[in-house]
mmCIF file of C-alpha atoms in Angstrom:
data_model
loop_
_atom_site.group_PDB
_atom_site.id
_atom_site.type_symbol
_atom_site.label_atom_id
_atom_site.label_comp_id
_atom_site.label_asym_id
_atom_site.label_seq_id
_atom_site.Cartn_x
_atom_site.Cartn_y
_atom_site.Cartn_z
ATOM 1 C CA MET A 2 -52.294 -74.701 58.848
ATOM 2 C CA ASN A 3 -53.954 -71.584 56.074
ATOM 3 C CA THR A 4 -53.199 -73.711 53.096
ATOM 4 C CA ALA A 5 -55.959 -71.139 50.727
ATOM 5 C CA PRO A 6 -54.170 -69.216 47.772
ATOM 6 C CA ALA A 7 -53.673 -65.876 49.275
ATOM 7 C CA SER A 8 -55.835 -63.508 47.106
ATOM 8 C CA ALA A 9 -54.350 -62.092 44.058
ATOM 9 C CA PRO A 10 -55.515 -58.069 43.309
ATOM 10 C CA GLU A 11 -58.726 -58.131 42.237
ATOM 11 C CA GLN A 12 -58.534 -57.564 38.740
ATOM 12 C CA LYS A 13 -61.015 -54.443 36.628
ATOM 13 C CA PRO A 14 -62.505 -56.487 33.412
ATOM 14 C CA ALA A 15 -61.139 -54.512 30.051
ATOM 15 C CA GLU A 16 -63.185 -52.182 28.877
ATOM 16 C CA GLU A 17 -64.834 -52.731 25.605
ATOM 17 C CA PRO A 18 -63.359 -50.462 23.203
ATOM 18 C CA ARG A 19 -67.008 -48.379 22.038
ATOM 19 C CA TRP A 20 -66.963 -49.622 18.573
ATOM 20 C CA LEU A 21 -68.262 -47.249 15.859
ATOM 21 C CA THR A 22 -72.034 -48.043 14.646
ATOM 22 C CA ALA A 23 -72.908 -49.133 11.344
ATOM 23 C CA GLU A 24 -73.903 -45.907 10.412
ATOM 24 C CA GLU A 25 -70.129 -43.814 11.846
ATOM 25 C CA GLN A 26 -68.346 -46.594 9.795
ATOM 26 C CA ARG A 27 -70.614 -45.514 6.591
ATOM 27 C CA THR A 28 -69.355 -41.576 7.536
ATOM 28 C CA TRP A 29 -66.154 -41.948 8.783
ATOM 29 C CA ARG A 30 -65.133 -44.980 5.328
ATOM 30 C CA PHE A 31 -66.927 -41.802 3.207
ATOM 31 C CA TYR A 32 -64.496 -39.693 5.125
ATOM 32 C CA LEU A 33 -61.629 -40.755 4.011
ATOM 33 C CA HIS A 34 -62.700 -42.507 0.648
ATOM 34 C CA ALA A 35 -63.593 -38.448 -0.239
ATOM 35 C CA THR A 36 -59.794 -37.640 1.504
ATOM 36 C CA TYR A 37 -58.186 -39.666 -0.177
ATOM 37 C CA LEU A 38 -60.488 -38.901 -3.818
ATOM 38 C CA LEU A 39 -59.914 -35.471 -3.154
ATOM 39 C CA GLU A 40 -55.813 -34.714 -2.582
ATOM 40 C CA ASP A 41 -55.024 -37.319 -5.384
ATOM 41 C CA HIS A 42 -57.697 -34.794 -7.899
ATOM 42 C CA LEU A 43 -55.953 -32.117 -6.673
ATOM 43 C CA ASP A 44 -52.156 -33.218 -6.584
ATOM 44 C CA ARG A 45 -53.086 -34.912 -10.302
ATOM 45 C CA GLN A 46 -54.260 -31.250 -10.908
ATOM 46 C CA LEU A 47 -50.871 -29.215 -10.163
ATOM 47 C CA GLN A 48 -48.216 -31.917 -11.175
ATOM 48 C CA ARG A 49 -50.113 -31.366 -14.863
ATOM 49 C CA ASP A 50 -49.694 -27.520 -14.069
ATOM 50 C CA ALA A 51 -47.603 -26.950 -12.519
ATOM 51 C CA GLY A 52 -44.666 -29.929 -12.280
ATOM 52 C CA MET A 53 -45.919 -29.770 -8.160
ATOM 53 C CA PRO A 54 -47.173 -31.606 -5.691
ATOM 54 C CA HIS A 55 -50.452 -30.172 -2.938
ATOM 55 C CA ILE A 56 -48.007 -29.950 -0.570
ATOM 56 C CA TYR A 57 -45.579 -27.424 -2.324
ATOM 57 C CA TYR A 58 -47.984 -25.566 -3.526
ATOM 58 C CA GLY A 59 -50.327 -25.049 -0.346
ATOM 59 C CA LEU A 60 -46.305 -23.880 0.864
ATOM 60 C CA LEU A 61 -46.413 -21.311 -2.210
ATOM 61 C CA VAL A 62 -49.556 -19.878 -1.345
ATOM 62 C CA ALA A 63 -48.302 -19.509 2.588
ATOM 63 C CA LEU A 64 -45.443 -17.975 1.677
ATOM 64 C CA ALA A 65 -47.071 -15.794 -0.459
ATOM 65 C CA GLU A 66 -50.208 -14.697 1.813
ATOM 66 C CA SER A 67 -47.465 -13.547 4.550
ATOM 67 C CA PRO A 68 -45.734 -10.072 5.150
ATOM 68 C CA ARG A 69 -42.571 -9.804 2.742
ATOM 69 C CA ARG A 70 -43.504 -13.529 1.792
ATOM 70 C CA ARG A 71 -41.352 -14.691 4.089
ATOM 71 C CA LEU A 72 -42.187 -17.496 6.808
ATOM 72 C CA ARG A 73 -39.486 -18.693 9.034
ATOM 73 C CA MET A 74 -39.019 -22.595 8.634
ATOM 74 C CA THR A 75 -41.112 -23.375 11.855
ATOM 75 C CA GLU A 76 -43.795 -21.070 11.530
ATOM 76 C CA LEU A 77 -43.924 -22.617 7.597
ATOM 77 C CA ALA A 78 -44.076 -26.232 8.917
ATOM 78 C CA MET A 79 -46.664 -25.017 11.226
ATOM 79 C CA SER A 80 -48.847 -24.072 9.018
ATOM 80 C CA ALA A 81 -48.345 -26.486 6.200
ATOM 81 C CA LYS A 82 -48.805 -29.599 8.933
ATOM 82 C CA ILE A 83 -45.713 -31.220 7.883
ATOM 83 C CA THR A 84 -42.106 -32.207 10.291
ATOM 84 C CA ARG A 85 -39.347 -30.041 10.243
ATOM 85 C CA SER A 86 -38.001 -33.035 8.474
ATOM 86 C CA ARG A 87 -40.643 -33.275 5.127
ATOM 87 C CA LEU A 88 -40.397 -29.479 4.941
ATOM 88 C CA SER A 89 -36.340 -29.755 4.377
ATOM 89 C CA HIS A 90 -36.786 -31.401 1.346
ATOM 90 C CA ALA A 91 -40.131 -29.709 0.024
ATOM 91 C CA VAL A 92 -38.413 -26.016 0.088
ATOM 92 C CA ALA A 93 -35.333 -27.874 -1.624
ATOM 93 C CA ARG A 94 -36.877 -28.280 -4.353
ATOM 94 C CA LEU A 95 -38.478 -25.400 -4.302
ATOM 95 C CA GLU A 96 -35.210 -24.013 -4.037
ATOM 96 C CA LYS A 97 -33.934 -25.836 -7.794
ATOM 97 C CA ASN A 98 -37.351 -24.874 -9.246
ATOM 98 C CA GLY A 99 -36.418 -21.005 -8.994
ATOM 99 C CA TRP A 100 -39.751 -20.715 -6.489
ATOM 100 C CA VAL A 101 -37.616 -19.409 -2.624
ATOM 101 C CA ARG A 102 -35.022 -19.007 -1.575
ATOM 102 C CA ARG A 103 -33.229 -19.431 2.056
ATOM 103 C CA GLU A 104 -32.121 -16.997 4.032
ATOM 104 C CA ASP A 105 -30.499 -16.258 7.478
ATOM 105 C CA CYS A 106 -32.344 -15.517 10.452
ATOM 106 C CA PRO A 107 -30.493 -12.162 11.794
ATOM 107 C CA SER A 108 -31.735 -12.481 15.242
ATOM 108 C CA ASP A 109 -31.553 -16.040 15.383
ATOM 109 C CA LYS A 110 -27.647 -18.177 14.789
ATOM 110 C CA ARG A 111 -29.727 -21.432 13.630
ATOM 111 C CA GLY A 112 -33.276 -20.460 12.203
ATOM 112 C CA GLN A 113 -33.971 -19.768 8.778
ATOM 113 C CA PHE A 114 -36.405 -18.051 6.994
ATOM 114 C CA ALA A 115 -38.141 -19.114 3.489
ATOM 115 C CA VAL A 116 -38.771 -16.536 1.334
ATOM 116 C CA LEU A 117 -40.970 -16.619 -2.081
ATOM 117 C CA THR A 118 -38.911 -15.783 -4.702
ATOM 118 C CA GLU A 119 -40.564 -13.425 -8.254
ATOM 119 C CA GLU A 120 -40.620 -16.900 -10.021
ATOM 120 C CA GLY A 121 -42.582 -18.643 -6.961
ATOM 121 C CA VAL A 122 -45.445 -15.599 -7.695
ATOM 122 C CA GLU A 123 -45.154 -16.197 -11.050
ATOM 123 C CA VAL A 124 -46.472 -19.907 -10.833
ATOM 124 C CA LEU A 125 -48.749 -19.263 -8.103
ATOM 125 C CA ARG A 126 -50.443 -16.692 -10.753
ATOM 126 C CA ARG A 127 -50.332 -18.567 -12.850
ATOM 127 C CA THR A 128 -51.892 -21.772 -10.948
ATOM 128 C CA ALA A 129 -54.221 -20.091 -8.568
ATOM 129 C CA PRO A 130 -57.064 -20.112 -11.718
ATOM 130 C CA GLY A 131 -57.041 -23.989 -12.869
ATOM 131 C CA HIS A 132 -56.547 -24.927 -8.335
ATOM 132 C CA VAL A 133 -59.267 -22.621 -7.378
ATOM 133 C CA GLU A 134 -61.522 -24.260 -10.494
ATOM 134 C CA ALA A 135 -60.040 -27.709 -9.666
ATOM 135 C CA VAL A 136 -61.725 -27.045 -6.133
ATOM 136 C CA ARG A 137 -64.407 -25.718 -6.407
ATOM 137 C CA GLN A 138 -65.717 -28.390 -9.130
ATOM 138 C CA ALA A 139 -64.498 -31.129 -6.717
ATOM 139 C CA LEU A 140 -65.816 -29.653 -3.911
ATOM 140 C CA PHE A 141 -67.867 -26.780 -3.325
ATOM 141 C CA ASP A 142 -69.908 -27.641 -6.879
ATOM 142 C CA ARG A 143 -71.056 -30.737 -5.557
ATOM 143 C CA LEU A 144 -72.916 -29.082 -2.094
ATOM 144 C CA SER A 145 -75.687 -26.708 -1.511
ATOM 145 C CA PRO A 146 -74.649 -23.255 0.333
ATOM 146 C CA GLU A 147 -76.032 -24.784 3.033
ATOM 147 C CA GLN A 148 -74.003 -27.635 3.447
ATOM 148 C CA GLN A 149 -70.865 -25.163 2.858
ATOM 149 C CA LYS A 150 -71.912 -23.913 5.820
ATOM 150 C CA SER A 151 -72.209 -26.586 7.854
ATOM 151 C CA LEU A 152 -69.540 -28.696 6.701
ATOM 152 C CA GLY A 153 -67.015 -25.692 7.405
ATOM 153 C CA GLU A 154 -68.975 -25.969 10.793
ATOM 154 C CA ILE A 155 -67.751 -29.143 11.441
ATOM 155 C CA MET A 156 -64.508 -28.643 10.079
ATOM 156 C CA GLU A 157 -63.938 -26.893 11.979
ATOM 157 C CA ILE A 158 -64.812 -28.320 15.186
ATOM 158 C CA ILE A 159 -62.513 -30.990 13.762
ATOM 159 C CA ALA A 160 -59.908 -28.901 13.277
ATOM 160 C CA GLU A 161 -59.853 -27.181 17.273
ATOM 161 C CA GLY A 162 -60.388 -30.703 18.955
ATOM 162 C CA LEU A 163 -57.502 -31.933 16.921
ATOM 163 C CA GLN A 164 -54.382 -28.901 17.615
ATOM 164 C CA PRO A 165 -53.529 -29.024 21.081
ATOM 165 C CA SER A 166 -52.938 -26.551 23.177
ATOM 166 C CA GLU A 167 -50.443 -28.193 25.612
ATOM 167 C CA ALA A 168 -46.637 -27.718 26.124
ATOM 168 C CA GLY A 169 -45.223 -30.674 24.729
ATOM 169 C CA ALA A 170 -47.456 -31.691 23.033
ATOM 170 C CA ASP A 171 -46.690 -34.336 19.747
ATOM 171 C CA LEU A 172 -46.808 -31.891 16.855
ATOM 172 C CA PRO A 173 -45.287 -32.622 13.156
ATOM 173 C CA TRP A 174 -44.008 -29.031 12.762
ATOM 174 C CA LEU A 175 -41.738 -29.663 17.033
ATOM 175 C CA ARG A 176 -40.514 -33.068 15.380
#
């Protein structure tokens, strides 16, 4: 009688993670540091000048640049890269300020539009110059024209790589 144990299925050794090199780690940390500081800088400027966070400003701009200054709520969430729940909260605050109103979608009983009001247009008109100056000082004035071009190309590559195109992708505005 054979008393040798039955052979176990062969297991592949766990693959070692692709750790960041020292230079990649340095780049990653500077990226995080810079993006956190930039977002905070812009948020503080907009809170001081208009009493709103940067995300709300972005929503107003998206509406201002849309035909008839209106977007379906799902399109606005997609534009801002936020969840529908977070958008609903933001639009409620913007409505309270009189800068946005909601309208029902006539072709879809469940759908709604966010519409930029005249008051919203006015707050953008007053706020945009200071915001553009804050962006310019924090980002573009620190870079040469060649660096600006490179940054734009790099950010485009990253954004395109992170924007899934397959159906069923886990995207914030679909949650």
